[in-house]
Coordinates of C-alpha atoms in Angstrom, one line a residue:
Chain A
M1 CA 62.6 -51.4 108.8
R2 CA 61.5 -49.9 105.5
K3 CA 59.2 -52.8 104.9
Y4 CA 57.6 -52.4 108.4
L5 CA 57.2 -48.7 107.8
L6 CA 55.4 -49.3 104.5
R7 CA 53.1 -51.9 106.1
R8 CA 52.3 -49.7 109.1
A9 CA 51.5 -46.8 106.7
L10 CA 49.3 -48.9 104.6
F11 CA 47.5 -50.2 107.7
G12 CA 47.0 -46.6 108.9
L13 CA 45.6 -45.6 105.5
S14 CA 43.2 -48.5 105.3
T15 CA 42.0 -47.6 108.8
L16 CA 41.4 -44.0 107.7
L17 CA 39.5 -45.3 104.7
G18 CA 37.2 -47.1 107.1
V19 CA 36.9 -43.9 109.2
S20 CA 35.9 -41.9 106.1
L21 CA 33.3 -44.5 105.2
I22 CA 31.8 -44.5 108.7
V23 CA 31.7 -40.7 108.9
F24 CA 30.1 -40.6 105.5
V25 CA 27.5 -43.3 106.2
V26 CA 26.6 -41.8 109.6
L27 CA 26.1 -38.3 108.3
R28 CA 24.2 -39.3 105.1
I29 CA 22.1 -42.4 105.7
L30 CA 20.9 -41.7 109.2
P31 CA 17.9 -39.3 109.4
G32 CA 18.3 -35.5 110.0
D33 CA 17.5 -33.3 107.1
P34 CA 20.0 -30.5 106.4
L35 CA 17.2 -28.3 105.0
V36 CA 15.3 -28.4 108.2
A37 CA 18.4 -27.2 110.0
M38 CA 19.0 -24.5 107.4
F39 CA 15.5 -23.0 107.2
G40 CA 14.0 -24.1 110.5
I41 CA 11.0 -26.4 110.7
E42 CA 8.6 -23.6 109.6
G43 CA 10.8 -22.3 106.8
F44 CA 11.2 -25.9 105.6
A45 CA 7.4 -26.3 105.5
K46 CA 7.0 -23.1 103.4
L47 CA 9.5 -24.3 100.8
A48 CA 7.9 -25.6 97.6
P49 CA 8.9 -29.2 96.8
A50 CA 10.6 -27.9 93.7
D51 CA 12.6 -25.4 95.7
R52 CA 13.7 -28.2 98.1
A53 CA 14.8 -30.3 95.2
H54 CA 16.6 -27.4 93.7
I55 CA 18.5 -26.5 96.9
M56 CA 19.4 -30.2 97.5
E57 CA 20.7 -30.3 94.0
D58 CA 22.8 -27.2 94.5
L59 CA 24.3 -28.7 97.7
G60 CA 25.0 -31.9 95.8
L61 CA 22.9 -33.9 98.2
S62 CA 20.5 -35.3 95.7
D63 CA 23.1 -37.4 93.9
P64 CA 23.5 -41.1 94.6
L65 CA 25.5 -41.8 97.7
P66 CA 28.4 -43.5 96.1
L67 CA 28.8 -40.5 93.7
Q68 CA 28.7 -38.1 96.7
Y69 CA 31.4 -40.2 98.4
V70 CA 33.6 -40.2 95.3
R71 CA 33.2 -36.5 95.0
W72 CA 34.3 -36.1 98.6
M73 CA 37.4 -38.2 98.0
R74 CA 38.1 -36.0 94.9
D75 CA 37.7 -32.9 96.9
I76 CA 40.2 -34.3 99.5
A77 CA 42.6 -35.2 96.7
S78 CA 42.3 -31.7 95.2
G79 CA 42.9 -30.2 98.7
S80 CA 39.8 -28.0 98.8
L81 CA 37.8 -30.4 100.9
G82 CA 34.5 -29.1 99.6
R83 CA 32.5 -26.0 100.6
S84 CA 30.5 -25.1 103.7
F85 CA 26.7 -25.2 103.1
F86 CA 26.1 -21.8 104.8
R87 CA 29.0 -19.6 104.0
G88 CA 30.2 -21.2 100.8
D89 CA 33.8 -21.0 102.2
K90 CA 36.2 -23.7 101.3
V91 CA 36.7 -26.1 104.2
S92 CA 40.5 -26.1 103.5
E93 CA 40.6 -22.3 104.1
L94 CA 38.7 -22.7 107.4
I95 CA 41.2 -25.3 108.5
L96 CA 44.2 -23.1 107.5
H97 CA 42.7 -20.1 109.3
R98 CA 41.8 -21.8 112.5
G99 CA 43.8 -25.0 112.6
P100 CA 47.1 -23.4 113.7
I101 CA 45.6 -22.2 117.0
S102 CA 44.2 -25.7 117.8
A103 CA 47.5 -27.3 116.8
E104 CA 49.4 -25.0 119.2
I105 CA 47.0 -25.8 122.0
G106 CA 47.4 -29.5 121.4
L107 CA 51.2 -29.5 121.2
M108 CA 51.6 -27.2 124.1
S109 CA 49.2 -29.3 126.2
V110 CA 51.3 -32.4 125.5
L111 CA 54.4 -30.5 126.5
I112 CA 52.8 -29.3 129.7
S113 CA 51.5 -32.8 130.6
W114 CA 55.1 -34.2 130.4
L115 CA 56.6 -31.3 132.3
I116 CA 54.1 -31.8 135.1
G117 CA 53.3 -35.5 135.0
L118 CA 56.8 -36.9 134.7
P119 CA 58.5 -35.2 137.6
I120 CA 55.5 -36.0 139.8
G121 CA 55.6 -39.6 138.7
I122 CA 59.4 -39.8 139.4
V123 CA 59.1 -38.3 142.9
S124 CA 56.1 -40.6 143.7
A125 CA 58.0 -43.7 142.5
F126 CA 61.1 -43.0 144.5
R127 CA 59.4 -42.1 147.7
P128 CA 56.3 -44.4 147.6
N129 CA 53.7 -43.7 150.3
S130 CA 55.5 -40.5 151.4
L131 CA 53.5 -37.4 151.9
S132 CA 54.4 -36.0 148.5
D133 CA 53.5 -39.3 146.8
N134 CA 50.1 -39.3 148.5
V135 CA 49.4 -35.7 147.6
A136 CA 50.4 -36.4 144.0
R137 CA 48.2 -39.5 143.8
T138 CA 45.2 -37.6 145.3
M139 CA 45.7 -34.8 142.9
S140 CA 45.9 -37.1 139.9
V141 CA 42.7 -39.0 141.0
L142 CA 41.0 -35.6 141.4
F143 CA 42.2 -34.3 138.0
L144 CA 40.8 -37.5 136.3
A145 CA 37.4 -36.5 137.6
I146 CA 37.4 -32.8 136.8
P147 CA 35.9 -32.1 133.4
G148 CA 38.4 -29.9 131.5
F149 CA 35.8 -27.5 130.2
W150 CA 34.6 -26.8 133.7
L151 CA 38.1 -26.1 134.9
G152 CA 38.5 -23.8 131.9
M153 CA 35.3 -21.9 132.8
L154 CA 36.5 -21.5 136.4
I155 CA 39.9 -20.2 135.3
V156 CA 38.2 -17.6 133.0
L157 CA 35.9 -16.5 135.9
A158 CA 38.8 -16.3 138.4
A159 CA 40.9 -14.3 136.0
L160 CA 38.0 -11.9 135.5
F161 CA 37.1 -11.5 139.2
W162 CA 40.6 -11.2 140.7
F163 CA 42.6 -9.6 137.9
N164 CA 39.8 -8.2 135.8
Y165 CA 41.6 -9.9 132.9
K166 CA 39.9 -11.1 129.7
A167 CA 41.8 -13.1 127.1
P168 CA 41.6 -11.8 123.5
L169 CA 39.1 -13.8 121.5
V170 CA 40.0 -13.1 117.9
V171 CA 42.1 -15.3 115.6
V172 CA 45.7 -14.1 116.0
Q173 CA 48.4 -16.4 114.6
L174 CA 51.7 -17.0 116.3
W175 CA 53.6 -15.3 113.5
Q176 CA 51.4 -12.2 113.6
D177 CA 51.6 -11.3 117.3
P178 CA 53.2 -13.9 119.5
W179 CA 52.2 -12.3 122.8
T180 CA 48.5 -12.1 122.0
N181 CA 48.6 -15.5 120.5
L182 CA 50.1 -16.9 123.7
Q183 CA 47.3 -15.4 125.8
L184 CA 44.9 -17.1 123.5
V185 CA 46.3 -20.6 123.7
I186 CA 47.8 -20.8 127.2
G187 CA 44.5 -21.4 129.0
P188 CA 43.2 -24.3 127.0
A189 CA 46.7 -25.8 126.8
L190 CA 47.1 -25.6 130.6
V191 CA 43.7 -27.3 131.2
L192 CA 44.3 -30.1 128.7
G193 CA 47.9 -30.5 130.0
L194 CA 46.8 -30.9 133.6
G195 CA 44.2 -33.5 132.5
Q196 CA 46.8 -35.6 130.6
G197 CA 49.4 -34.9 133.2
A198 CA 47.3 -36.8 135.8
Y199 CA 47.4 -39.9 133.5
I200 CA 51.1 -39.4 132.8
A201 CA 52.0 -39.1 136.5
R202 CA 50.1 -42.3 137.4
M203 CA 51.6 -44.3 134.5
S204 CA 55.2 -43.2 135.0
R205 CA 54.9 -43.9 138.7
S206 CA 53.7 -47.5 138.2
C207 CA 56.2 -48.1 135.4
L208 CA 59.1 -46.8 137.4
L209 CA 58.1 -48.9 140.4
E210 CA 58.3 -51.9 138.2
V211 CA 61.7 -51.0 136.7
I212 CA 63.4 -50.0 139.9
R213 CA 63.0 -53.6 141.3
E214 CA 65.2 -54.8 138.4
D215 CA 68.7 -56.1 139.0
Y216 CA 70.5 -53.6 136.8
V217 CA 69.1 -50.7 138.9
R218 CA 70.3 -52.4 142.0
T219 CA 73.7 -52.8 140.4
A220 CA 73.8 -49.2 139.4
R221 CA 73.1 -48.2 143.0
A222 CA 75.6 -50.8 144.3
K223 CA 78.4 -49.4 142.3
G224 CA 77.8 -46.1 144.1
L225 CA 76.1 -44.0 141.5
Q226 CA 74.2 -41.0 142.7
E227 CA 70.5 -41.5 143.0
A228 CA 69.8 -38.8 140.4
L229 CA 72.0 -40.6 137.9
V230 CA 70.4 -44.0 138.7
V231 CA 67.0 -42.4 137.9
M232 CA 67.9 -40.4 134.8
R233 CA 70.3 -42.8 133.1
H234 CA 69.2 -46.2 134.1
A235 CA 65.7 -46.4 135.3
L236 CA 63.9 -43.8 133.4
P237 CA 64.7 -44.7 129.8
N238 CA 63.2 -48.2 130.3
A239 CA 60.1 -46.9 132.1
L240 CA 59.3 -44.3 129.5
L241 CA 58.1 -46.6 126.7
P242 CA 54.6 -47.3 128.0
V243 CA 54.4 -43.6 129.0
V244 CA 55.0 -42.6 125.3
T245 CA 52.3 -45.1 124.2
L246 CA 49.9 -43.6 126.7
S247 CA 50.7 -40.1 125.5
G248 CA 49.8 -41.2 122.0
I249 CA 46.5 -42.7 123.2
L250 CA 45.8 -39.6 125.2
M251 CA 45.8 -37.7 121.9
G252 CA 42.2 -38.8 121.6
F253 CA 41.5 -37.1 125.0
V254 CA 43.3 -33.9 123.7
L255 CA 41.5 -33.8 120.4
G256 CA 38.1 -34.5 121.8
G257 CA 38.7 -32.4 125.0
S258 CA 40.0 -29.4 123.0
V259 CA 36.6 -29.1 121.4
A260 CA 34.9 -28.5 124.7
V261 CA 37.8 -26.6 126.3
E262 CA 38.0 -24.2 123.3
Q263 CA 34.3 -23.5 123.8
A264 CA 34.8 -22.9 127.5
F265 CA 37.5 -20.3 126.9
G266 CA 35.8 -18.9 123.8
V267 CA 38.9 -19.6 121.7
P268 CA 38.2 -19.4 118.0
G269 CA 40.0 -22.7 117.1
L270 CA 39.0 -25.6 115.0
G271 CA 37.0 -27.1 117.8
R272 CA 34.6 -24.1 117.8
S273 CA 34.2 -24.5 114.1
L274 CA 33.2 -28.1 114.5
V275 CA 30.7 -27.3 117.2
V276 CA 29.1 -24.6 115.1
A277 CA 29.0 -26.9 112.1
V278 CA 27.4 -29.7 114.1
I279 CA 24.7 -27.3 115.4
E280 CA 24.1 -25.9 111.9
R281 CA 24.2 -29.4 110.4
D282 CA 26.8 -28.3 108.0
T283 CA 27.5 -31.9 106.8
I284 CA 30.4 -31.1 104.5
V285 CA 32.3 -29.2 107.2
V286 CA 31.5 -31.8 109.9
Q287 CA 32.6 -34.8 107.8
N288 CA 35.9 -33.1 106.9
L289 CA 36.7 -32.0 110.4
V290 CA 35.8 -35.3 112.0
L291 CA 38.0 -37.0 109.4
L292 CA 40.8 -34.5 110.1
Y293 CA 40.7 -35.2 113.9
S294 CA 40.8 -38.9 113.2
V295 CA 43.7 -38.5 110.7
I296 CA 45.7 -36.7 113.4
F297 CA 44.9 -39.4 116.0
V298 CA 45.9 -42.2 113.7
F299 CA 49.0 -40.5 112.6
V300 CA 50.2 -39.8 116.1
N301 CA 49.7 -43.4 117.1
V302 CA 51.6 -44.6 114.0
A303 CA 54.4 -42.2 114.9
V304 CA 54.4 -43.5 118.5
D305 CA 54.7 -47.1 117.2
L306 CA 57.6 -46.1 115.0
S307 CA 59.3 -44.2 117.8
Y308 CA 59.7 -47.5 119.7
A309 CA 62.7 -48.6 117.6
W310 CA 64.4 -45.3 118.4
L311 CA 63.5 -45.4 122.1
D312 CA 64.3 -49.0 122.6
P313 CA 67.2 -50.5 120.7
R314 CA 66.1 -54.0 121.6
I315 CA 63.1 -53.7 119.3
H316 CA 63.8 -54.5 115.6
Y317 CA 61.2 -54.3 113.0
R318 CA 61.1 -56.7 110.1
Chain B
M1 CA 41.3 -60.6 161.1
R2 CA 39.6 -63.2 163.3
A3 CA 37.9 -60.6 165.4
A4 CA 36.5 -59.1 162.2
A5 CA 35.3 -62.4 161.0
R6 CA 33.5 -63.0 164.4
R7 CA 31.9 -59.6 164.3
G8 CA 30.5 -60.3 160.9
A9 CA 29.5 -63.9 161.7
G10 CA 25.8 -63.2 162.5
A11 CA 25.3 -60.7 159.7
P12 CA 23.7 -61.7 156.4
P13 CA 26.2 -62.6 153.7
V14 CA 25.7 -59.4 151.7
A15 CA 26.4 -57.2 154.7
R16 CA 29.5 -59.3 155.5
E17 CA 30.8 -58.9 151.9
L18 CA 30.2 -55.2 152.1
A19 CA 32.0 -55.0 155.4
A20 CA 35.0 -56.9 153.9
F21 CA 35.0 -54.7 150.9
T22 CA 35.0 -51.6 153.1
R23 CA 37.9 -52.9 155.2
R24 CA 40.0 -53.6 152.1
N25 CA 39.1 -50.5 150.1
P26 CA 37.8 -47.7 152.4
L27 CA 38.2 -45.1 149.6
A28 CA 36.3 -47.3 147.1
A29 CA 33.6 -47.9 149.7
A30 CA 33.3 -44.1 150.3
G31 CA 33.0 -43.6 146.5
G32 CA 30.3 -46.3 146.4
L33 CA 28.4 -44.7 149.2
V34 CA 28.5 -41.3 147.6
G35 CA 27.5 -42.8 144.3
F36 CA 24.6 -44.6 146.0
L37 CA 23.5 -41.3 147.6
I38 CA 23.6 -39.6 144.2
V39 CA 21.4 -42.3 142.8
V40 CA 19.0 -41.9 145.7
M41 CA 19.0 -38.2 145.1
A42 CA 18.1 -38.7 141.5
L43 CA 15.3 -41.1 142.4
T44 CA 13.8 -38.9 145.0
A45 CA 14.4 -35.6 143.2
P46 CA 10.7 -34.4 143.4
L47 CA 10.8 -34.9 147.2
I48 CA 14.0 -33.2 148.1
A49 CA 14.3 -30.4 145.5
P50 CA 13.2 -27.1 147.2
S51 CA 11.3 -26.0 144.1
D52 CA 10.3 -26.8 140.5
P53 CA 13.5 -26.8 138.4
L54 CA 11.6 -25.4 135.4
K55 CA 9.7 -22.7 137.2
A56 CA 11.0 -19.2 136.3
D57 CA 10.6 -16.5 138.9
F58 CA 11.0 -13.0 137.5
R59 CA 11.2 -11.4 140.9
R60 CA 14.3 -13.4 141.7
M61 CA 16.5 -13.4 138.6
A62 CA 20.3 -14.1 138.8
K63 CA 20.5 -13.9 142.6
P64 CA 23.7 -15.1 144.2
P65 CA 23.4 -17.9 146.8
D66 CA 21.4 -16.8 149.9
A67 CA 19.2 -18.3 152.6
H68 CA 16.3 -18.6 150.2
S69 CA 18.1 -20.5 147.4
F70 CA 21.3 -22.0 148.6
F71 CA 22.9 -22.3 145.1
G72 CA 21.5 -19.0 143.8
T73 CA 19.2 -18.6 140.8
D74 CA 19.8 -18.3 137.1
Q75 CA 19.0 -15.6 134.5
V76 CA 15.2 -16.4 134.5
G77 CA 15.0 -17.0 138.3
R78 CA 15.1 -20.8 138.3
D79 CA 16.5 -22.3 141.5
T80 CA 20.0 -23.7 140.8
L81 CA 20.0 -26.2 143.6
S82 CA 16.8 -27.8 142.3
R83 CA 18.2 -27.9 138.8
V84 CA 21.4 -29.5 140.0
I85 CA 19.3 -32.2 141.9
Y86 CA 17.1 -32.8 138.8
G87 CA 20.2 -32.8 136.6
S88 CA 21.5 -35.9 138.3
R89 CA 18.6 -37.8 136.7
S90 CA 19.6 -37.3 133.1
S91 CA 23.3 -37.7 133.9
L92 CA 22.8 -41.0 135.7
V93 CA 20.2 -42.4 133.2
V94 CA 22.5 -41.6 130.3
A95 CA 25.6 -42.9 132.0
F96 CA 24.1 -46.2 133.2
A97 CA 22.2 -46.9 130.0
S98 CA 25.0 -46.0 127.6
V99 CA 27.6 -48.0 129.5
L100 CA 25.3 -51.0 129.9
L101 CA 24.5 -50.9 126.2
G102 CA 27.9 -50.2 124.9
T103 CA 29.8 -52.6 127.2
T104 CA 27.3 -55.4 126.6
V105 CA 27.3 -55.1 122.9
G106 CA 31.1 -54.8 122.9
S107 CA 31.5 -57.8 125.2
L108 CA 29.2 -60.1 123.4
W109 CA 31.0 -59.1 120.2
G110 CA 34.3 -59.7 121.9
V111 CA 33.3 -63.2 123.1
A112 CA 32.2 -64.1 119.6
S113 CA 35.3 -62.8 117.9
G114 CA 37.7 -64.2 120.5
Y115 CA 36.0 -67.6 120.6
L116 CA 35.2 -68.0 116.9
G117 CA 38.5 -66.5 115.6
G118 CA 39.2 -66.7 111.9
R119 CA 37.9 -64.3 109.4
F120 CA 35.1 -63.0 111.7
D121 CA 37.7 -62.1 114.3
L122 CA 39.9 -60.4 111.7
V123 CA 37.1 -58.3 110.3
S124 CA 35.9 -57.5 113.9
Q125 CA 39.3 -56.3 114.9
R126 CA 39.5 -54.0 111.9
I127 CA 36.1 -52.5 112.7
T128 CA 37.2 -52.0 116.3
E129 CA 40.4 -50.3 115.1
V130 CA 38.4 -47.9 113.0
L131 CA 36.0 -47.1 115.8
Q132 CA 38.9 -46.4 118.1
S133 CA 40.4 -44.0 115.6
F134 CA 37.8 -41.4 116.5
P135 CA 38.3 -39.3 119.6
D136 CA 35.4 -40.3 121.9
L137 CA 33.7 -36.9 122.1
I138 CA 34.0 -36.2 118.4
L139 CA 32.4 -39.6 117.5
A140 CA 29.6 -39.0 120.0
M141 CA 29.0 -35.5 118.6
A142 CA 28.8 -36.8 115.0
I143 CA 26.4 -39.6 115.9
S144 CA 24.1 -37.4 118.0
M145 CA 24.1 -34.9 115.2
A146 CA 23.1 -37.6 112.8
I147 CA 20.3 -39.2 114.8
G148 CA 19.0 -36.1 116.3
T149 CA 18.9 -34.7 119.8
G150 CA 17.1 -36.2 122.8
M151 CA 18.0 -38.7 125.4
P152 CA 18.0 -41.9 123.3
A153 CA 20.3 -40.3 120.8
V154 CA 22.8 -39.3 123.5
I155 CA 22.6 -42.8 125.0
I156 CA 23.3 -44.4 121.6
A157 CA 26.1 -41.9 120.8
I158 CA 28.0 -42.6 124.0
A159 CA 27.3 -46.3 123.9
V160 CA 29.0 -46.6 120.5
T161 CA 32.1 -45.0 121.8
R162 CA 32.2 -47.7 124.6
I163 CA 31.9 -50.7 122.2
P164 CA 35.6 -51.0 121.3
F165 CA 36.7 -51.2 124.9
G166 CA 34.3 -54.1 125.7
N167 CA 35.2 -55.8 122.5
R168 CA 39.0 -55.7 123.1
V169 CA 39.1 -56.6 126.7
I170 CA 36.6 -59.4 126.6
R171 CA 38.0 -60.8 123.4
S172 CA 41.4 -61.2 125.1
V173 CA 39.6 -63.0 128.0
A174 CA 37.8 -65.3 125.5
L175 CA 41.1 -66.1 123.7
T176 CA 42.6 -67.3 127.0
V177 CA 39.5 -69.2 128.2
R178 CA 39.1 -70.9 124.8
E179 CA 42.3 -72.8 125.3
L180 CA 41.5 -74.1 128.9
S181 CA 41.0 -77.8 129.2
Y182 CA 37.5 -77.7 130.6
V183 CA 36.4 -75.9 127.4
E184 CA 38.1 -78.6 125.4
A185 CA 36.4 -81.2 127.5
A186 CA 33.0 -79.6 126.8
R187 CA 33.7 -79.7 123.2
A188 CA 34.9 -83.3 123.3
A189 CA 31.7 -84.2 125.1
G190 CA 29.9 -83.0 122.0
S191 CA 28.5 -79.6 123.1
S192 CA 27.6 -77.4 120.2
E193 CA 29.7 -74.3 119.5
P194 CA 27.0 -71.8 120.7
R195 CA 26.5 -73.9 123.9
V196 CA 30.3 -73.9 124.6
M197 CA 30.4 -70.1 123.9
F198 CA 27.4 -69.2 126.1
H199 CA 27.7 -71.8 128.9
H200 CA 31.4 -72.2 129.3
V201 CA 33.2 -69.2 127.9
L202 CA 30.7 -66.4 128.7
P203 CA 30.6 -66.9 132.5
Q204 CA 34.3 -66.3 132.7
C205 CA 33.8 -62.9 131.2
V206 CA 31.4 -61.7 133.8
A207 CA 34.1 -60.3 136.2
P208 CA 36.0 -58.3 133.6
Y209 CA 32.7 -57.1 132.2
L210 CA 31.7 -55.7 135.6
V211 CA 35.1 -54.1 136.0
L212 CA 34.8 -52.5 132.6
A213 CA 31.3 -51.3 133.1
T214 CA 32.1 -49.6 136.4
A215 CA 35.3 -48.1 135.1
H216 CA 33.5 -46.4 132.2
L217 CA 30.6 -44.8 134.2
G218 CA 32.7 -41.7 135.0
V219 CA 33.8 -41.2 131.4
A220 CA 30.2 -41.6 130.2
I221 CA 29.1 -38.9 132.7
I222 CA 31.8 -36.5 131.4
I223 CA 30.9 -37.1 127.8
E224 CA 27.2 -36.5 128.5
A225 CA 28.0 -33.3 130.3
A226 CA 30.3 -32.2 127.4
L227 CA 27.6 -32.9 124.8
G228 CA 25.1 -30.9 126.8
F229 CA 27.7 -28.1 127.2
L230 CA 28.3 -28.0 123.5
G231 CA 24.6 -27.8 122.8
V232 CA 24.3 -31.3 121.1
G233 CA 23.1 -33.2 124.1
I234 CA 19.6 -33.5 125.7
P235 CA 17.8 -30.3 124.5
P236 CA 16.8 -27.6 127.0
P237 CA 14.7 -26.9 129.1
T238 CA 15.5 -30.3 130.6
P239 CA 18.0 -29.5 133.4
T240 CA 21.2 -31.4 132.9
W241 CA 24.6 -30.4 134.3
G242 CA 26.0 -29.8 130.9
N243 CA 23.1 -27.7 129.8
M244 CA 23.4 -25.6 132.9
L245 CA 27.0 -24.9 132.2
A246 CA 26.1 -24.0 128.6
D247 CA 23.3 -21.6 129.9
S248 CA 25.8 -19.9 132.1
L249 CA 27.8 -18.8 129.1
T250 CA 24.8 -16.9 127.6
S251 CA 24.7 -14.3 130.3
L252 CA 26.8 -11.2 129.6
V253 CA 27.8 -10.8 133.3
P254 CA 29.5 -14.0 134.4
R255 CA 27.9 -15.5 137.6
W256 CA 30.1 -17.8 139.4
W257 CA 27.4 -19.9 141.1
L258 CA 25.9 -20.9 137.8
V259 CA 29.3 -22.3 136.8
F260 CA 30.5 -23.7 140.1
F261 CA 27.7 -25.9 141.3
P262 CA 26.8 -27.9 138.2
G263 CA 30.5 -28.6 137.6
L264 CA 31.0 -29.5 141.2
A265 CA 28.1 -32.0 140.8
I266 CA 29.8 -33.6 137.8
T267 CA 33.2 -33.8 139.5
V268 CA 31.8 -35.3 142.7
T269 CA 29.8 -37.9 140.8
V270 CA 32.7 -38.9 138.5
L271 CA 35.1 -39.0 141.4
A272 CA 32.7 -41.3 143.4
F273 CA 32.2 -43.7 140.4
N274 CA 36.0 -43.7 139.6
L275 CA 37.0 -44.6 143.2
F276 CA 34.3 -47.3 143.3
G277 CA 35.3 -48.6 140.0
D278 CA 39.0 -48.9 141.1
G279 CA 37.8 -50.9 144.2
V280 CA 35.6 -53.2 142.1
R281 CA 38.6 -53.9 139.9
D282 CA 40.9 -54.6 142.8
T283 CA 38.4 -57.0 144.3
L284 CA 37.3 -58.8 141.2
D285 CA 40.6 -58.9 139.3
P286 CA 43.8 -57.9 141.1
R287 CA 45.8 -58.8 138.1
L288 CA 44.3 -55.9 136.2
A289 CA 45.8 -53.2 138.4
P290 CA 46.6 -50.5 137.4
A291 CA 43.9 -51.5 135.0
F292 CA 42.5 -48.1 134.1
L293 CA 45.8 -47.5 132.3
R294 CA 46.0 -51.0 130.8
M295 CA 42.4 -50.6 129.6
L296 CA 43.3 -47.4 127.9
T297 CA 46.2 -49.1 126.2
G298 CA 44.1 -52.2 125.8
G299 CA 45.5 -54.6 123.3
R300 CA 48.4 -52.4 122.2
R301 CA 52.0 -53.1 122.9
A302 CA 53.0 -51.5 126.1

């Protein structure tokens, strides 16, 4: 087990090394001059070549690429992650300031997706083709097609029209003011949770339908167990494994989707910072945030893989 | 069954196939029809749009839907209905082009790595793993930031996010086909490796390729809209559904029609393509069902 853990961790680390290389290469080698973005095309034309060189020097962009990469890795190792081109802030401070809100949104959305998706999947699987099954399936097909950020915008509009309610839009951490913080994160979490919930419902339905045909479920029924016990104790645990995997893969949907959904709600989370940095061509911020999102994605999926041994005693790692 | 066969007997084969498809998958056929109508709408946009999507009209700014403009007008008086109709053009072009590009590149890569195996396969799998470690939208954002705005940039950005799916699914097909006896026979008969790969293995990958391509159209449309919404897609004033949603955020007074209609267009289009894609999958490869989930989990233990 320990050996497997080590191997899996090394594998994840090497993947992330590849990720950092791709991010770096994409943002440096491909065209797109940060100075043009900083000063505009006209401002850029007015700059004397010496000034251009000087500013590039200041930003550390005129060094050879391998040196820049090594410097980035050093900044990561030191924990500061480098500085934003525009505001000179440390990226690590930006992440500490805005990250918690996005993390809350992500965690809460996963929770919501399970709370909504699993019961719907169970009901659907045990009454296939009933009215509730059909309603649930239609809803899940529909929610796969609705873009989360649009749903978010509609919710904001509806709250404003009908209740004249506007969510607070400043950074308020959970430990500062839980109630305001909740109002900030509940909208995005709900939208992302519904989107994932649609997948979870479909997956748990189809997995349960496979499991309840098994002999041991029939045995459980034959010995006179209540239907609820058959589901909760016998069928569900075996059907859950693929659903857990799916939830890990959906993390990509959450991380990417949260960027657009935060924008729709106007929540000042990490996603908003990423969007602003992309538009401002703040390369240092973008490379760190993209790497951070990928680190989380990879980490969650490694954790999902490892949780198998705990969820399914039949699996042994060597 | 026999009555149906008789009814379709005189019809040309394509019509008969379509009729059979509709009988088996009414929902998918409806999705296909709606998708087809949206394509027609995009092609004939200049004919059916009530007015010029770029023409500002300062006498009619931010008007709610009325008899004159069914979907209302935006902050500078442009007709929302016309903009939604024209918006379908960029959405569809980007979706078709990026899915075609991404799935084709991924599939060819997948055939090669599945068939050739060895070190090439090992390296390919590692690269795929790395590409799949980015959340789709974030990778697309980074790429379109790097290569600049505009339609080609958006197409390439979305295509890159589709490559790993094509690669993984088609690789697994190629791995199976490689072991079949007719491929062995071809090799024994002295066919060269490229010939076996292109003439004997590749044709077996066409059906999964089509399934993959149709399954990803909807996702591509959503990513395109999200990029436009975040201001890193096709630059304004080109009307795209994402841009229109982004525009609606700039007005201080929220106007529901500027939010509702573009988003509705996205949802209807994605829904149509998703339903059609499910039908195509059931028809071409029933083993794959429920494939959209297996595709998501593609290659992982599940």
